[in-house]
């Protein structure tokens, strides 16, 4: 006997099979058997399985003539000895802690019959293209399923074997929608859940079953939903109509779709690769040229899109804007290429070109009240904003990230998607010169903001920017956020070591105040924290490694966004702490966005 039986159906999977098997045998939870069901493969799949089985006695190989997916799964189910059935496909990759976390959940939640997880989409080459986020609780999953949308990923699921046998396993007549039918029936006999952790890498490719049989897939899912309504004696007139899967049918269209996904989640290298491969497959189409521009735009994709869609009108109406924009970007690339070398381009010219480019697009303007300082007059969220930037500094890059590229849009989107009213307090730790505070206040004007910034020059400009925009309900604390009250010092010991690379370190004779979490909560005056934003240049790891100190702050927070500096640690370290303390997490580029789970 064993705790878990892993069932993997295999058919001509030699390209990905070894990686899939290795991800199973390397699990941190070792008490399992792996039932590998070869469905008459004609490639080297069976030999790959035999090679693994010689080294690991937990692997059991069943080889049979080609019979199809569902009969194969039922065969594996009939042979399984485990208390739980873990599903896995031969082209996917398990995260090493998957079985450990899912077993722990089912062991401690006896009223649940199945548990899934979040997943990371990867392309055929294994590069990330975006996360798949599923609801966590049974009611949300069941409601979605009864509306025609499956909300547990089959290859990421673990199911009680006893319950699977009681409902007679998989029904072949519903293939390739057998998993949707299965979870509809499981939800009728027990509860379903998804863990907040990403526990599976789900591979996308053009040979997915649901792509090749779109119309048949729609019909069998519709039939499964109709039967679910019949079994539950629900109003048959309210059965939703399931739409035909609109997945692409050509290699190039798949690549462009993955490029779009990768861009949305900040996977710029993957976006560029898929844009290029799609362009190679279909080089002369208008769509492929547009996608190539977008894919190589990376973080500037929003501007790539805007340039594409408005190029000709702008050229006619604002030729100066187009020219200045091109000059600005050219100078930007030139500056990056000769970094650490004395630039032949004066920094003020470079800064001014970028600013003018943005302001021409938005109809804003720039003035220079004093030497070394620019004043930006523009609109943001349909509101007039005035922002002061130092010309000889990294302020322009901060402006580019926060205002132009809307760096914190993912957390705003999550809040708006939840449809909840944000609690009246925002903490902006690492407020810099106030641009993130202005950004958040434009969406939540009634919120009180506590700005925390250690650098005295930044604080001076932060105060001016708040006053320029009449944001008088913001509290500014000149200090570095730390896990305890102490003395801190400024350090430039990371990345390129230039003045903008600023972080704080604990130092007994440091000249900067460190405000501890206990002191910060006192300043909050008992208010619930709607949004906790942390951008403290690597010190985020110091905070989250002090679990006892950070937990009181997290318990008071509804939404959290952390900018991760991976020179100091792995993003999973902070993600796991949040997940283990009732937060649902999403990684978007270098940001970790989290939402408190309301139970």
Coordinates of C-alpha atoms in Angstrom, one line a residue:
X1 CA 0.0 0.0 0.0
X2 CA 1.0 3.6 -0.6
X3 CA -0.5 7.0 0.1
X4 CA -0.6 8.3 -3.5
X5 CA -1.1 6.6 -6.8
X6 CA 0.1 8.8 -9.7
X7 CA -1.6 8.0 -13.0
X8 CA 0.1 9.2 -16.2
X9 CA -1.4 8.3 -19.6
X10 CA 1.3 8.3 -22.4
X11 CA 1.1 8.3 -26.1
X12 CA 4.0 9.3 -28.3
X13 CA 5.4 11.7 -25.7
X14 CA 9.2 11.2 -26.1
X15 CA 9.9 14.9 -26.3
X16 CA 8.7 15.8 -22.8
X17 CA 8.3 12.5 -21.0
X18 CA 11.6 12.3 -19.2
X19 CA 11.1 15.8 -17.7
X20 CA 7.6 14.9 -16.6
X21 CA 8.8 11.6 -14.9
X22 CA 11.7 13.4 -13.2
X23 CA 9.4 16.0 -11.7
X24 CA 7.3 13.2 -10.1
X25 CA 10.2 11.1 -8.8
X26 CA 11.8 14.2 -7.3
X27 CA 8.8 15.0 -5.1
X28 CA 9.4 15.9 -1.5
X29 CA 6.6 13.5 -0.6
X30 CA 8.1 10.0 -1.4
X31 CA 5.2 7.6 -0.5
X32 CA 3.7 7.1 -4.0
X33 CA 3.5 4.7 -6.9
X34 CA 3.7 5.9 -10.4
X35 CA 1.4 4.1 -12.8
X36 CA 2.7 4.8 -16.4
X37 CA 0.1 3.8 -19.0
X38 CA 1.6 3.6 -22.5
X39 CA -1.2 3.7 -25.0
X40 CA 0.6 1.9 -27.9
X41 CA 3.2 4.6 -28.5
X42 CA 5.2 4.3 -31.7
X43 CA 8.1 6.5 -30.7
X44 CA 10.6 6.0 -27.9
X45 CA 8.2 6.7 -25.0
X46 CA 8.0 3.0 -23.8
X47 CA 11.8 2.7 -23.8
X48 CA 12.1 6.0 -21.8
X49 CA 9.7 4.5 -19.2
X50 CA 11.7 1.3 -19.0
X51 CA 14.9 3.2 -18.3
X52 CA 13.3 5.0 -15.4
X53 CA 11.6 1.9 -14.0
X54 CA 15.0 0.1 -13.8
X55 CA 16.2 2.8 -11.4
X56 CA 13.0 3.4 -9.4
X57 CA 10.8 0.5 -8.1
X58 CA 7.9 2.9 -7.5
X59 CA 7.3 3.1 -11.3
X60 CA 4.9 0.5 -12.8
X61 CA 4.5 0.3 -16.6
X62 CA 1.4 -0.8 -18.3
X63 CA 1.7 -1.2 -22.1
X64 CA -1.4 -1.8 -24.2
X65 CA -2.8 -1.2 -27.7
X66 CA -4.0 2.2 -28.5
X67 CA -7.5 2.6 -26.9
X68 CA -7.9 6.3 -26.0
X69 CA -7.6 8.5 -23.0
X70 CA -10.5 7.7 -20.7
X71 CA -10.3 3.9 -20.9
X72 CA -6.6 4.2 -20.1
X73 CA -7.4 6.4 -17.0
X74 CA -10.0 3.9 -15.8
X75 CA -7.4 1.1 -16.2
X76 CA -4.9 3.0 -14.1
X77 CA -7.6 3.7 -11.5
X78 CA -8.5 0.0 -11.3
X79 CA -4.8 -0.9 -10.5
X80 CA -4.1 1.9 -8.1
X81 CA -3.3 1.1 -4.5
X82 CA -3.1 4.6 -3.1
X83 CA -5.5 6.4 -0.9
X84 CA -5.3 9.4 -3.2
X85 CA -5.1 9.6 -7.0
X86 CA -2.7 12.2 -8.4
X87 CA -3.3 13.0 -12.0
X88 CA -0.4 14.1 -14.3
X89 CA 0.1 14.4 -18.0
X90 CA 3.2 13.3 -19.9
X91 CA 4.1 16.8 -21.1
X92 CA 3.6 18.8 -17.9
X93 CA 6.0 19.4 -14.9
X94 CA 5.1 19.0 -11.2
X95 CA 6.6 21.5 -8.7
X96 CA 8.5 19.4 -6.2
X97 CA 6.2 20.2 -3.2
X98 CA 3.0 19.4 -5.1
X99 CA 2.2 16.0 -3.5
X100 CA 3.3 17.1 0.0
X101 CA 0.9 20.1 0.0
X102 CA -2.0 18.3 -1.6
X103 CA -1.8 15.3 0.7
X104 CA -1.6 17.6 3.8
X105 CA -4.7 19.4 2.6
X106 CA -6.8 16.2 2.0
X107 CA -5.6 14.7 5.3
X108 CA -6.8 17.7 7.2
X109 CA -10.0 18.4 5.2
X110 CA -12.0 15.2 5.3
X111 CA -15.1 16.8 3.6
X112 CA -13.1 17.6 0.5
X113 CA -12.9 14.9 -2.3
X114 CA -10.4 16.7 -4.6
X115 CA -7.9 19.5 -4.6
X116 CA -6.1 21.3 -7.4
X117 CA -3.7 24.2 -7.5
X118 CA -2.7 27.2 -9.5
X119 CA -0.5 26.7 -12.6
X120 CA 2.1 28.3 -14.7
X121 CA 1.6 28.1 -18.5
X122 CA 4.8 27.2 -20.4
X123 CA 5.3 27.0 -24.2
X124 CA 6.7 24.0 -26.1
X125 CA 10.2 24.9 -25.2
X126 CA 9.4 25.2 -21.5
X127 CA 9.6 29.0 -21.2
X128 CA 6.9 30.8 -19.0
X129 CA 4.1 32.5 -20.7
X130 CA 1.7 33.3 -17.8
X131 CA -0.1 32.1 -14.8
X132 CA -3.5 30.4 -14.6
X133 CA -5.4 31.5 -11.6
X134 CA -8.3 29.4 -10.2
X135 CA -10.7 30.1 -7.4
X136 CA -9.8 28.5 -4.1
X137 CA -13.1 27.6 -2.3
X138 CA -15.7 25.1 -3.2
X139 CA -18.6 27.5 -3.7
X140 CA -16.7 29.5 -6.3
X141 CA -15.5 26.4 -8.1
X142 CA -18.9 24.8 -8.2
X143 CA -20.6 28.0 -9.4
X144 CA -18.1 28.3 -12.2
X145 CA -18.6 24.7 -13.2
X146 CA -22.3 25.1 -13.3
X147 CA -21.9 28.1 -15.5
X148 CA -19.9 26.0 -18.0
X149 CA -16.4 26.7 -16.9
X150 CA -14.1 24.1 -15.5
X151 CA -12.1 25.5 -12.5
X152 CA -9.9 22.6 -11.5
X153 CA -7.0 21.7 -13.7
X154 CA -7.1 18.0 -14.3
X155 CA -3.3 17.3 -14.4
X156 CA -2.9 19.4 -11.3
X157 CA -5.5 17.5 -9.3
X158 CA -5.4 15.0 -6.4
X159 CA -8.6 13.0 -5.8
X160 CA -9.7 10.5 -3.2
X161 CA -9.6 7.0 -4.8
X162 CA -12.6 5.7 -2.9
X163 CA -14.8 8.5 -4.2
X164 CA -13.5 8.1 -7.7
X165 CA -14.6 4.4 -7.6
X166 CA -17.9 5.3 -6.1
X167 CA -18.8 7.5 -9.0
X168 CA -17.5 4.9 -11.5
X169 CA -14.5 6.9 -12.6
X170 CA -14.2 8.5 -16.0
X171 CA -17.0 8.2 -18.7
X172 CA -15.4 7.6 -22.1
X173 CA -18.4 9.0 -24.0
X174 CA -17.5 12.5 -22.7
X175 CA -13.9 12.5 -24.0
X176 CA -12.2 14.9 -24.5
X177 CA -14.3 16.7 -21.9
X178 CA -14.1 13.8 -19.5
X179 CA -12.4 15.9 -16.8
X180 CA -15.2 18.5 -16.8
X181 CA -17.8 15.8 -16.4
X182 CA -15.7 14.2 -13.7
X183 CA -15.5 17.3 -11.5
X184 CA -19.2 18.1 -12.0
X185 CA -20.0 14.7 -10.5
X186 CA -17.4 15.0 -7.8
X187 CA -18.9 18.3 -6.7
X188 CA -22.2 16.5 -6.1
X189 CA -20.6 14.1 -3.5
X190 CA -18.1 16.3 -1.7
X191 CA -16.2 19.6 -1.8
X192 CA -13.6 20.8 -4.2
X193 CA -10.7 23.2 -3.6
X194 CA -7.7 24.7 -5.2
X195 CA -4.5 25.5 -3.3
X196 CA -3.2 29.1 -3.7
X197 CA 0.3 27.7 -4.6
X198 CA 1.6 27.2 -8.2
X199 CA 2.2 23.4 -8.2
X200 CA 2.2 22.6 -11.9
X201 CA 3.8 23.8 -15.1
X202 CA 1.2 23.3 -17.8
X203 CA 2.6 23.0 -21.3
X204 CA 0.9 24.6 -24.2
X205 CA 1.3 23.3 -27.7
X206 CA -0.7 22.9 -30.9
X207 CA -1.6 19.2 -30.4
X208 CA -3.7 19.7 -27.2
X209 CA -6.8 17.5 -27.5
X210 CA -9.2 20.3 -26.9
X211 CA -7.7 22.2 -29.9
X212 CA -8.0 19.4 -32.4
X213 CA -11.6 18.5 -31.5
X214 CA -13.2 21.9 -30.7
X215 CA -16.7 21.2 -31.9
X216 CA -16.9 17.8 -30.3
X217 CA -15.4 19.1 -27.1
X218 CA -18.2 21.7 -26.9
X219 CA -20.9 19.1 -27.5
X220 CA -19.8 16.7 -24.8
X221 CA -19.3 19.5 -22.3
X222 CA -22.7 20.8 -23.0
X223 CA -24.1 17.3 -22.5
X224 CA -22.2 16.8 -19.2
X225 CA -23.6 20.1 -18.0
X226 CA -27.1 19.2 -19.0
X227 CA -26.9 16.0 -17.1
X228 CA -25.6 17.7 -14.0
X229 CA -28.6 20.0 -14.1
X230 CA -30.9 16.9 -14.4
X231 CA -29.2 15.1 -11.5
X232 CA -29.7 18.2 -9.3
X233 CA -33.3 18.8 -10.4
X234 CA -32.4 22.3 -11.5
X235 CA -34.3 24.5 -14.0
X236 CA -33.4 23.1 -17.5
X237 CA -34.1 26.4 -19.1
X238 CA -31.2 28.0 -17.2
X239 CA -28.5 25.6 -18.5
X240 CA -25.8 27.9 -19.9
X241 CA -24.6 27.5 -23.4
X242 CA -21.0 26.5 -23.6
X243 CA -19.2 28.3 -26.4
X244 CA -16.9 26.5 -28.9
X245 CA -13.2 26.7 -27.9
X246 CA -11.8 29.6 -30.0
X247 CA -8.2 28.4 -29.7
X248 CA -6.0 29.1 -32.8
X249 CA -5.5 26.4 -35.5
X250 CA -2.2 27.5 -37.0
X251 CA 1.3 27.4 -35.5
X252 CA 1.9 31.1 -36.1
X253 CA -1.4 32.1 -34.4
X254 CA -0.5 30.0 -31.3
X255 CA 2.9 31.7 -31.1
X256 CA 1.2 35.2 -31.3
X257 CA -1.3 34.1 -28.6
X258 CA 1.5 33.0 -26.3
X259 CA 3.4 36.2 -27.0
X260 CA 0.3 38.2 -25.8
X261 CA 0.1 36.0 -22.7
X262 CA 3.8 36.4 -21.9
X263 CA 3.6 40.2 -22.3
X264 CA 0.6 40.4 -20.0
X265 CA 2.6 38.6 -17.2
X266 CA 5.9 40.3 -17.7
X267 CA 7.7 37.4 -19.4
X268 CA 9.4 39.6 -22.0
X269 CA 12.1 37.1 -23.1
X270 CA 9.4 34.5 -23.8
X271 CA 7.3 37.1 -25.6
X272 CA 10.2 38.1 -27.9
X273 CA 10.9 34.4 -28.7
X274 CA 7.3 33.5 -29.5
X275 CA 6.8 36.7 -31.5
X276 CA 9.9 35.8 -33.6
X277 CA 8.9 32.2 -34.1
X278 CA 5.4 33.3 -35.1
X279 CA 6.8 35.8 -37.5
X280 CA 9.0 33.2 -39.1
X281 CA 6.0 30.9 -39.7
X282 CA 4.0 33.7 -41.3
X283 CA 6.3 36.6 -42.1
X284 CA 4.3 38.6 -44.6
X285 CA 1.0 39.0 -42.8
X286 CA 0.0 42.3 -41.2
X287 CA -0.8 40.5 -37.9
X288 CA 2.7 38.9 -37.7
X289 CA 4.4 42.3 -38.2
X290 CA 2.2 43.9 -35.5
X291 CA 2.9 41.0 -33.1
X292 CA 6.6 41.2 -33.8
X293 CA 6.6 44.9 -32.8
X294 CA 4.6 44.1 -29.7
X295 CA 6.7 41.2 -28.7
X296 CA 10.0 43.0 -29.0
X297 CA 8.5 46.0 -27.2
X298 CA 8.8 44.3 -23.9
X299 CA 8.0 46.6 -21.0
X300 CA 7.3 49.4 -23.5
X301 CA 4.5 47.3 -25.2
X302 CA 1.8 49.7 -24.2
X303 CA 3.6 52.3 -26.2
X304 CA 4.3 49.9 -29.0
X305 CA 0.6 49.3 -29.3
X306 CA -0.2 53.0 -29.1
X307 CA 2.4 53.8 -31.8
X308 CA 1.0 51.0 -34.0
X309 CA -2.6 52.0 -33.7
X310 CA -2.0 55.8 -34.0
X311 CA 1.1 56.0 -36.2
X312 CA -0.4 57.5 -39.3
X313 CA -2.8 60.0 -37.6
X314 CA 0.1 61.2 -35.3
X315 CA 2.4 61.5 -38.2
X316 CA -0.1 63.8 -39.9
X317 CA -1.1 65.8 -36.9
X318 CA 1.9 65.7 -34.6
X319 CA 5.1 65.2 -36.6
X320 CA 7.2 66.9 -33.9
X321 CA 5.9 64.4 -31.3
X322 CA 6.9 61.5 -33.5
X323 CA 10.3 62.9 -34.1
X324 CA 11.0 63.7 -30.5
X325 CA 9.8 60.3 -29.4
X326 CA 12.2 58.6 -31.8
X327 CA 15.0 60.8 -30.6
X328 CA 14.2 60.0 -27.0
X329 CA 14.1 56.2 -27.5
X330 CA 17.3 56.4 -29.6
X331 CA 19.1 58.2 -26.8
X332 CA 17.7 55.8 -24.3
X333 CA 19.3 52.8 -26.1
X334 CA 22.5 54.7 -26.6
X335 CA 22.7 55.5 -22.9
X336 CA 22.2 51.9 -22.0
X337 CA 24.9 50.8 -24.4
X338 CA 27.6 53.0 -23.0
X339 CA 26.6 52.6 -19.3
X340 CA 29.6 53.0 -16.9
X341 CA 31.4 55.0 -19.6
X342 CA 31.4 58.7 -19.8
X343 CA 28.5 59.5 -22.0
X344 CA 28.8 61.6 -25.1
X345 CA 25.2 62.5 -24.7
X346 CA 24.4 65.1 -22.0
X347 CA 22.1 63.5 -19.5
X348 CA 19.7 66.4 -19.5
X349 CA 19.3 66.1 -23.3
X350 CA 18.5 62.4 -22.9
X351 CA 16.0 63.1 -20.0
X352 CA 14.4 66.0 -21.8
X353 CA 13.8 63.9 -25.0
X354 CA 12.1 61.1 -23.1
X355 CA 9.9 63.5 -21.2
X356 CA 8.9 65.5 -24.3
X357 CA 8.0 62.3 -26.1
X358 CA 5.6 61.2 -23.4
X359 CA 4.1 64.7 -22.9
X360 CA 3.6 65.1 -26.7
X361 CA 1.6 61.8 -26.7
X362 CA -0.5 62.8 -23.7
X363 CA -0.9 66.5 -24.5
X364 CA 1.0 67.6 -21.4
X365 CA 3.8 70.1 -21.0
X366 CA 7.1 70.7 -19.3
X367 CA 8.5 73.7 -17.5
X368 CA 11.8 74.3 -15.6
X369 CA 11.2 76.4 -12.5
X370 CA 14.8 76.1 -11.3
X371 CA 18.0 74.7 -12.7
X372 CA 18.2 71.0 -12.3
X373 CA 14.4 70.5 -11.8
X374 CA 11.7 69.7 -14.3
X375 CA 8.0 70.3 -13.6
X376 CA 5.6 68.0 -15.5
X377 CA 2.1 69.1 -16.2
X378 CA 0.0 66.2 -17.5
X379 CA -3.2 64.2 -17.0
X380 CA -3.5 60.9 -15.2
X381 CA -6.8 59.1 -14.8
X382 CA -8.4 62.1 -16.2
X383 CA -7.0 64.3 -13.5
X384 CA -4.5 67.1 -13.7
X385 CA -1.2 66.2 -12.0
X386 CA 2.0 68.2 -11.4
X387 CA 5.2 66.3 -10.8
X388 CA 8.6 67.6 -10.0
X389 CA 11.6 65.6 -11.3
X390 CA 15.3 66.1 -10.8
X391 CA 17.1 66.2 -14.2
X392 CA 20.4 64.7 -12.9
X393 CA 18.9 61.6 -11.2
X394 CA 17.0 58.4 -11.8
X395 CA 13.7 60.2 -11.3
X396 CA 12.9 59.9 -15.0
X397 CA 13.2 56.2 -14.9
X398 CA 10.9 56.1 -11.8
X399 CA 8.4 58.3 -13.8
X400 CA 8.7 55.9 -16.8
X401 CA 7.9 52.8 -14.7
X402 CA 5.2 54.2 -12.3
X403 CA 3.4 56.7 -14.5
X404 CA 4.1 55.9 -18.1
X405 CA 4.2 52.1 -17.9
X406 CA 1.8 51.9 -14.9
X407 CA 3.9 49.5 -13.0
X408 CA 1.3 49.0 -10.3
X409 CA -1.6 48.4 -12.6
X410 CA -1.7 44.6 -11.7
X411 CA -2.7 45.3 -8.1
X412 CA -5.2 47.9 -9.2
X413 CA -6.7 45.4 -11.7
X414 CA -7.0 42.8 -8.9
X415 CA -8.7 45.2 -6.6
X416 CA -11.2 46.3 -9.2
X417 CA -11.8 42.7 -10.3
X418 CA -12.6 41.8 -6.7
X419 CA -15.2 44.6 -6.8
X420 CA -14.6 45.4 -3.2
X421 CA -14.2 48.8 -1.5
X422 CA -10.6 49.3 -0.5
X423 CA -10.0 49.8 3.2
X424 CA -9.2 53.5 3.9
X425 CA -5.4 53.1 4.5
X426 CA -2.5 52.6 2.1
X427 CA 1.1 52.1 3.2
X428 CA 3.7 53.1 0.6
X429 CA 6.9 51.7 1.9
X430 CA 9.7 52.9 -0.4
X431 CA 7.7 55.9 -1.6
X432 CA 10.8 57.5 -3.3
X433 CA 9.6 60.9 -4.6
X434 CA 5.9 60.2 -4.3
X435 CA 5.0 58.9 -7.8
X436 CA 3.5 55.7 -6.5
X437 CA 1.5 57.6 -3.9
X438 CA 0.1 59.9 -6.6
X439 CA -0.6 56.8 -8.7
X440 CA -2.6 55.1 -5.9
X441 CA -4.4 58.3 -4.9
X442 CA -5.6 58.8 -8.5
X443 CA -7.6 55.5 -8.1
X444 CA -8.4 55.8 -4.4
X445 CA -8.8 59.5 -3.6
X446 CA -10.4 59.0 -0.2
X447 CA -7.6 56.8 1.1
X448 CA -5.1 58.0 3.7
X449 CA -1.5 57.1 2.7
X450 CA 1.5 56.6 4.9
X451 CA 4.6 57.3 2.9
X452 CA 7.9 55.7 4.2
X453 CA 11.2 56.8 2.6
X454 CA 14.7 56.8 4.1
X455 CA 16.5 59.2 1.8
X456 CA 16.3 62.9 2.9
X457 CA 16.5 64.4 -0.6
X458 CA 13.8 62.0 -1.8
X459 CA 11.6 63.0 1.1
X460 CA 12.0 66.7 0.4
X461 CA 10.9 66.2 -3.2
X462 CA 8.1 63.8 -2.0
X463 CA 6.7 66.5 0.2
X464 CA 6.7 69.0 -2.7
X465 CA 5.0 66.6 -5.1
X466 CA 2.3 65.9 -2.5
X467 CA 1.7 69.6 -2.0
X468 CA 1.7 70.3 -5.8
X469 CA -1.2 67.8 -6.1
X470 CA -3.0 69.0 -2.9
X471 CA -2.6 65.6 -1.3
X472 CA -2.7 66.8 2.3
X473 CA -4.1 63.6 3.8
X474 CA -0.8 61.8 3.4
X475 CA 1.6 61.2 6.3
X476 CA 5.3 61.2 5.4
X477 CA 7.8 59.2 7.6
X478 CA 11.5 59.8 6.9
X479 CA 12.7 56.3 7.8
X480 CA 13.5 52.9 6.4
X481 CA 10.9 50.2 7.0
X482 CA 12.5 47.4 9.1
X483 CA 11.3 44.6 11.3
X484 CA 12.2 46.6 14.5
X485 CA 13.1 50.1 15.6
X486 CA 16.8 50.6 15.0
X487 CA 19.5 52.6 13.3
X488 CA 20.0 52.1 9.5
X489 CA 22.6 53.2 7.0
X490 CA 22.4 53.7 3.2
X491 CA 24.2 51.2 1.0
X492 CA 25.0 51.2 -2.7
X493 CA 26.3 47.6 -2.7
X494 CA 24.1 46.0 -5.3
X495 CA 23.4 46.0 -9.1
X496 CA 25.6 48.6 -10.8
X497 CA 26.6 50.5 -7.6
X498 CA 25.4 53.8 -9.0
X499 CA 23.7 56.4 -6.8
X500 CA 20.2 55.2 -7.7
X501 CA 20.9 51.7 -6.4
X502 CA 20.0 52.5 -2.8
X503 CA 19.1 50.2 0.0
X504 CA 19.3 50.3 3.8
X505 CA 21.2 48.0 6.1
X506 CA 21.1 47.7 9.9
X507 CA 24.0 49.5 11.5
X508 CA 24.5 50.5 15.1
X509 CA 25.8 53.9 14.3
X510 CA 23.7 54.5 11.2
X511 CA 22.4 57.9 10.5
X512 CA 18.9 56.8 9.3
X513 CA 16.0 55.9 11.5
X514 CA 14.5 52.4 11.1
X515 CA 10.8 52.2 11.8
X516 CA 9.8 48.8 13.1
X517 CA 6.5 47.1 12.2
X518 CA 5.1 47.6 15.8
X519 CA 5.8 51.3 15.5
X520 CA 4.2 51.5 12.1
X521 CA 1.0 49.8 13.3
X522 CA 0.8 52.4 16.0
X523 CA 0.8 55.1 13.3
X524 CA -2.0 53.2 11.5
X525 CA -4.3 54.2 14.5
X526 CA -6.1 50.9 14.3
X527 CA -7.2 51.3 10.7
X528 CA -7.3 48.3 8.4
X529 CA -4.7 48.5 5.6
X530 CA -6.3 48.3 2.2
X531 CA -3.0 48.1 0.3
X532 CA 0.5 47.4 1.6
X533 CA 3.1 48.3 -1.1
X534 CA 6.7 47.4 -0.4
X535 CA 9.6 48.5 -2.7
X536 CA 12.6 48.7 -0.4
X537 CA 15.4 47.5 -2.7
X538 CA 16.1 44.0 -1.3
X539 CA 15.2 44.7 2.3
X540 CA 11.9 43.0 1.6
X541 CA 13.6 39.7 2.3
X542 CA 14.8 41.0 5.7
X543 CA 11.2 41.8 6.6
X544 CA 9.6 38.6 5.4
X545 CA 12.3 36.4 7.0
X546 CA 11.3 37.8 10.4
X547 CA 8.0 35.9 10.4
X548 CA 6.9 36.8 13.9
X549 CA 7.5 40.5 13.1
X550 CA 5.8 40.7 9.7
X551 CA 2.7 38.6 10.5
X552 CA 0.9 41.3 12.5
X553 CA 1.3 43.6 9.5
X554 CA 0.0 41.0 7.1
X555 CA -3.0 40.2 9.3
X556 CA -4.1 43.8 9.0
X557 CA -3.6 44.0 5.2
X558 CA -6.1 43.1 2.5
X559 CA -3.9 43.6 -0.6
X560 CA -0.1 43.4 -0.8
X561 CA 2.3 44.3 -3.7
X562 CA 6.0 43.7 -3.3
X563 CA 8.7 44.6 -5.8
X564 CA 11.2 41.7 -5.7
X565 CA 14.9 42.2 -6.0
X566 CA 16.2 38.7 -6.7
X567 CA 19.8 39.6 -5.9
X568 CA 18.9 39.0 -2.3
X569 CA 16.6 35.9 -2.4
X570 CA 14.1 33.8 -4.4
X571 CA 10.6 35.1 -5.0
X572 CA 9.1 31.8 -3.8
X573 CA 10.4 32.5 -0.3
X574 CA 8.0 35.5 0.1
X575 CA 5.3 33.9 -2.0
X576 CA 5.2 30.8 0.2
X577 CA 5.0 32.9 3.4
X578 CA 2.0 34.8 2.0
X579 CA 0.3 31.6 0.7
X580 CA 0.7 29.9 4.1
X581 CA -0.9 32.9 5.8
X582 CA -4.2 33.0 3.8
X583 CA -3.0 35.1 0.8
X584 CA -3.7 34.3 -2.8
X585 CA -0.6 35.3 -4.8
X586 CA 0.2 36.2 -8.4
X587 CA 3.6 37.0 -9.9
X588 CA 3.6 39.7 -12.6
X589 CA 7.1 40.5 -13.9
X590 CA 9.1 41.6 -10.8
X591 CA 6.0 42.2 -8.7
X592 CA 4.4 39.8 -6.3
X593 CA 0.8 40.7 -5.9
X594 CA -1.3 39.1 -3.1
X595 CA -4.9 39.2 -1.9
X596 CA -6.1 38.2 1.6
X597 CA -8.5 35.2 1.2
X598 CA -11.8 35.9 2.9
X599 CA -13.1 32.8 4.5

